[in-house]
CSV table of N, CA and C in Angstrom, one decimal:
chain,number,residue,atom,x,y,z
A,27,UNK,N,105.1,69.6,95.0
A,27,UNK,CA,104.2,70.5,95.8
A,27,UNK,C,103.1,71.0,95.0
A,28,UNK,N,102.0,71.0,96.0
A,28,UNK,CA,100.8,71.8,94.9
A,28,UNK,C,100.7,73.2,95.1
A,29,UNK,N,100.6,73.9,94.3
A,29,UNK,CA,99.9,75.6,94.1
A,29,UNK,C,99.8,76.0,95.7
A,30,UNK,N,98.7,75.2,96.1
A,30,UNK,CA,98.1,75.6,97.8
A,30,UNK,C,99.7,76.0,98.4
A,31,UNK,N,100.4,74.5,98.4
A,31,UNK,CA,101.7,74.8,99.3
A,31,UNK,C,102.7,75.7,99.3
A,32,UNK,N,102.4,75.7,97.6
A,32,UNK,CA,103.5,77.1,96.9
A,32,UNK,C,103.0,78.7,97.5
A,33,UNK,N,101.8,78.3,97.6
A,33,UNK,CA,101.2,80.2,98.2
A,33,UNK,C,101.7,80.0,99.4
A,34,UNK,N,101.5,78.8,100.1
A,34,UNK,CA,101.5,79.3,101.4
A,34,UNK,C,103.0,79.5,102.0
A,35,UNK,N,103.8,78.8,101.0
A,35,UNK,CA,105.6,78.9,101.5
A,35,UNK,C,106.1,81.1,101.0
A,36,UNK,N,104.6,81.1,100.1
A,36,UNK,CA,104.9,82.3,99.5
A,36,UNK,C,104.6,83.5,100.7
A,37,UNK,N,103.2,83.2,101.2
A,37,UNK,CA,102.9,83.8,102.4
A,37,UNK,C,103.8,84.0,103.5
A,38,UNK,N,104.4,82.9,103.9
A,38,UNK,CA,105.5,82.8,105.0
A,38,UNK,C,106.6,83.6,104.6
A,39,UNK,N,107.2,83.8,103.0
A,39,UNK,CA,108.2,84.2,102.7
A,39,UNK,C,108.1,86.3,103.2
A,40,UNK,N,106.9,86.4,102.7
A,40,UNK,CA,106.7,87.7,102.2
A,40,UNK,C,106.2,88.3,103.8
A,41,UNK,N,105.7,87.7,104.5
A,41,UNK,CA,105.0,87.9,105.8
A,41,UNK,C,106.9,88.3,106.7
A,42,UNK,N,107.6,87.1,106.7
A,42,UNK,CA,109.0,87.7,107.1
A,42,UNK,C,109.5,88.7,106.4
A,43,UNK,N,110.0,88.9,105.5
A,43,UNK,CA,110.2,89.9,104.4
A,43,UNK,C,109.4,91.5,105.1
A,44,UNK,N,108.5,91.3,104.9
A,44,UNK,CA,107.2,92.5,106.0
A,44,UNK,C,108.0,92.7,107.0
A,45,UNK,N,108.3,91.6,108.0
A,45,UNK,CA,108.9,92.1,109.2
A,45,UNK,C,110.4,93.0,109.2
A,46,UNK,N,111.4,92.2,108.6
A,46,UNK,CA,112.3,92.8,108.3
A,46,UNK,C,112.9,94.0,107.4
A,47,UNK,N,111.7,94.2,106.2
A,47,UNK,CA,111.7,95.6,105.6
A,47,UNK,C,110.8,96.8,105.7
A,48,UNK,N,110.0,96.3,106.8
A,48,UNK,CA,109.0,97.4,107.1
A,48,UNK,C,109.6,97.5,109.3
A,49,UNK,N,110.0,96.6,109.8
A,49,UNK,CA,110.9,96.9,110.8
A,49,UNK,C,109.3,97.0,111.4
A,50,UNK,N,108.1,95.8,111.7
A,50,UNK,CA,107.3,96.0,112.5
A,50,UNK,C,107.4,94.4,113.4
A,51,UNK,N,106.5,94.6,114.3
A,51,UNK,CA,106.8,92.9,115.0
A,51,UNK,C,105.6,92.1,114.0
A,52,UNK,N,105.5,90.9,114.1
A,52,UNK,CA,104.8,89.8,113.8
A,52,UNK,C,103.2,90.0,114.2
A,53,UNK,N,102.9,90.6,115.2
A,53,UNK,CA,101.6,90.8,115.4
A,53,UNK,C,100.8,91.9,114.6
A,54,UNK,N,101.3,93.0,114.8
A,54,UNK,CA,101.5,93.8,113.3
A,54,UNK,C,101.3,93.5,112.0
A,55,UNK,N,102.0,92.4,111.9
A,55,UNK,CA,101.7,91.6,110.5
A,55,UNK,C,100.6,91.7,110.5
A,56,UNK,N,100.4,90.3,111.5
A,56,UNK,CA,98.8,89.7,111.8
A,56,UNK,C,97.7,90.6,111.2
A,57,UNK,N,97.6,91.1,112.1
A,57,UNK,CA,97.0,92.5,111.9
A,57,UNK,C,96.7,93.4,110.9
A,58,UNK,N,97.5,93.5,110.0
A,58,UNK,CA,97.5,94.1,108.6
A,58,UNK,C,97.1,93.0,107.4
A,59,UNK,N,97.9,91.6,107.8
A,59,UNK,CA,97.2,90.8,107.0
A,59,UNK,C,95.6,90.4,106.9
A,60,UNK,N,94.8,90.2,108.5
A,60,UNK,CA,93.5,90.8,108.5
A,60,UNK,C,92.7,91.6,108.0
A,61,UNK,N,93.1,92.9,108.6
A,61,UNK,CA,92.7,93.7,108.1
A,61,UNK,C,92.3,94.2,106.3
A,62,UNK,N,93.5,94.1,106.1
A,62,UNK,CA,93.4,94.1,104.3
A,62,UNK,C,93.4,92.7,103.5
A,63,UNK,N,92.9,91.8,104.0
A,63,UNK,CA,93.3,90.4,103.4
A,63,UNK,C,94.2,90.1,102.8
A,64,UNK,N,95.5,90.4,103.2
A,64,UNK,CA,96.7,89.9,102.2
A,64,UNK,C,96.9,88.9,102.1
A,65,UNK,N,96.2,87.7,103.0
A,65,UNK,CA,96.4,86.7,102.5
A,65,UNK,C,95.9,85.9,101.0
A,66,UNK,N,94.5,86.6,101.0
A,66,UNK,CA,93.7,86.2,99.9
A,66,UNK,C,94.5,87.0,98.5
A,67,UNK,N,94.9,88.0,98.7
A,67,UNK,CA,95.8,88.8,97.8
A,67,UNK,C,96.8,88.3,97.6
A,68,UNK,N,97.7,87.6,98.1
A,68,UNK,CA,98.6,87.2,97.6
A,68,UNK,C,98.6,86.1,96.8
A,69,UNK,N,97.6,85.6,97.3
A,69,UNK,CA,96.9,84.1,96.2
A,69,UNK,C,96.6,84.6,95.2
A,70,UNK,N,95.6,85.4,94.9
A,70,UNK,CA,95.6,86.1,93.6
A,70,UNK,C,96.6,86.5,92.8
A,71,UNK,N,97.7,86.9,93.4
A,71,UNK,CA,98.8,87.8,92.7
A,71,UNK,C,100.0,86.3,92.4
A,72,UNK,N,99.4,85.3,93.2
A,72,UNK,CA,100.7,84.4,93.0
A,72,UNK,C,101.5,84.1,91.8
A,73,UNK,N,101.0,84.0,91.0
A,73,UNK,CA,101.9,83.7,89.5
A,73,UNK,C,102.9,85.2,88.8
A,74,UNK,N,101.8,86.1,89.5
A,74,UNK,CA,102.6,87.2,89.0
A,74,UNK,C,103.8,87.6,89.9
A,75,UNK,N,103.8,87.2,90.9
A,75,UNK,CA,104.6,87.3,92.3
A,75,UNK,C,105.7,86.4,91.8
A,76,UNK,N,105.3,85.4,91.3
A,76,UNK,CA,106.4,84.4,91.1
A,76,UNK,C,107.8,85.1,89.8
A,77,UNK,N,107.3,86.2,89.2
A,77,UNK,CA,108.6,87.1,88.6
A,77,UNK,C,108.7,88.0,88.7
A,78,UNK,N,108.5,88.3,90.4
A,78,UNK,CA,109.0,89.6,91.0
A,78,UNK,C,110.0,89.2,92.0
A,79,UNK,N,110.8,90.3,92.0
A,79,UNK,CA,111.6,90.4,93.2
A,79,UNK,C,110.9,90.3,94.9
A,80,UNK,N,111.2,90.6,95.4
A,80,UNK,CA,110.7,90.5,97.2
A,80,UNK,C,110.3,92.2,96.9
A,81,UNK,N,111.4,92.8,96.4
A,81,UNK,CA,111.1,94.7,96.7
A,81,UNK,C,109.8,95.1,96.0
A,82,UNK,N,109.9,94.3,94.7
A,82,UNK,CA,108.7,94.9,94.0
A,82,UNK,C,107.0,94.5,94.7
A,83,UNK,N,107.3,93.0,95.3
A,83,UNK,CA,106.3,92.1,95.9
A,83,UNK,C,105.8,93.3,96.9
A,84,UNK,N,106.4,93.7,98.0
A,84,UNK,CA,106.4,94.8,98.8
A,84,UNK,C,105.8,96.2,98.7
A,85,UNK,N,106.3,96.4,97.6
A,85,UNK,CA,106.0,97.7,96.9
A,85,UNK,C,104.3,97.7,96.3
A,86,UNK,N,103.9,96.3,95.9
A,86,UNK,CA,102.7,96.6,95.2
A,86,UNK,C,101.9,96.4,97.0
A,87,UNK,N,102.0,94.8,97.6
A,87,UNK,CA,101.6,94.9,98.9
A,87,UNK,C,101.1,96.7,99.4
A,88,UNK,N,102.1,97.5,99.5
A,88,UNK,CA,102.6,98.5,100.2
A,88,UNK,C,101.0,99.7,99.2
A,89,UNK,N,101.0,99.6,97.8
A,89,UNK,CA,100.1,100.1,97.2
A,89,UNK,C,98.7,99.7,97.2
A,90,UNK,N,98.6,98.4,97.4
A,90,UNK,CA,97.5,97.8,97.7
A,90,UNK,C,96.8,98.2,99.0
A,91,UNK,N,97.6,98.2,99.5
A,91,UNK,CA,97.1,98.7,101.3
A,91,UNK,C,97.1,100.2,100.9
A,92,UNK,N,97.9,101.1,100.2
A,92,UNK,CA,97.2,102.8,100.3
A,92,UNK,C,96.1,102.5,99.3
A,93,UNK,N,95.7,102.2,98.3
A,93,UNK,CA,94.6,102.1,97.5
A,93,UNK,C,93.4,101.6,98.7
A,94,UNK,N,93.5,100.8,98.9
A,94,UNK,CA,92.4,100.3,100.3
A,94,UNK,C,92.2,101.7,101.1
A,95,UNK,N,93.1,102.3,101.9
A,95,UNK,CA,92.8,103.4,102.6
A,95,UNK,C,92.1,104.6,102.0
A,96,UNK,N,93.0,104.4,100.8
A,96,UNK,CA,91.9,105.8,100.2
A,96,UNK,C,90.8,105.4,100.2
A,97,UNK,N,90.2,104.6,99.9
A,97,UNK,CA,88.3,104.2,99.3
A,97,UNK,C,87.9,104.2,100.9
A,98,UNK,N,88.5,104.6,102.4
A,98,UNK,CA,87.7,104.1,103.4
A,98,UNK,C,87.1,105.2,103.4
């Protein structure tokens, strides 16, 4: 598999993960992933993602998006 496929199975992973430990629907995701580009962010973060847990992956996600809100 190439890198591309690896983010994107990573996206899918962490996007359900979202649903289930943040307890929002799928559109919601959507929505949050737009809004703050997590998608492009997780690409970035991918190698470091790759020796985290899901909680920690979450947790920075989770900081990344209040660091964004403060600067609006």
């Amino acid at each position: 598999m190439t890198r591309s496929d690896n983010v994107l199975n990573m996206q899918i992973t962490i996007a359900n993960s979202i649903k289930k430990e943040w307890n929002i629907e799928y559109s919601k995701i959507s929505d949050l992933m737009d809004k703050y580009d997590l998608l492009s962010y997780i690409d970035v973060c991918y190698e470091e993602y790759n020796s985290m847990g899901i909680k920690g992956i979450l947790l920075d996600l989770k900081s990344y998006i209040d660091a964004i809100e403060e600067n609006v």
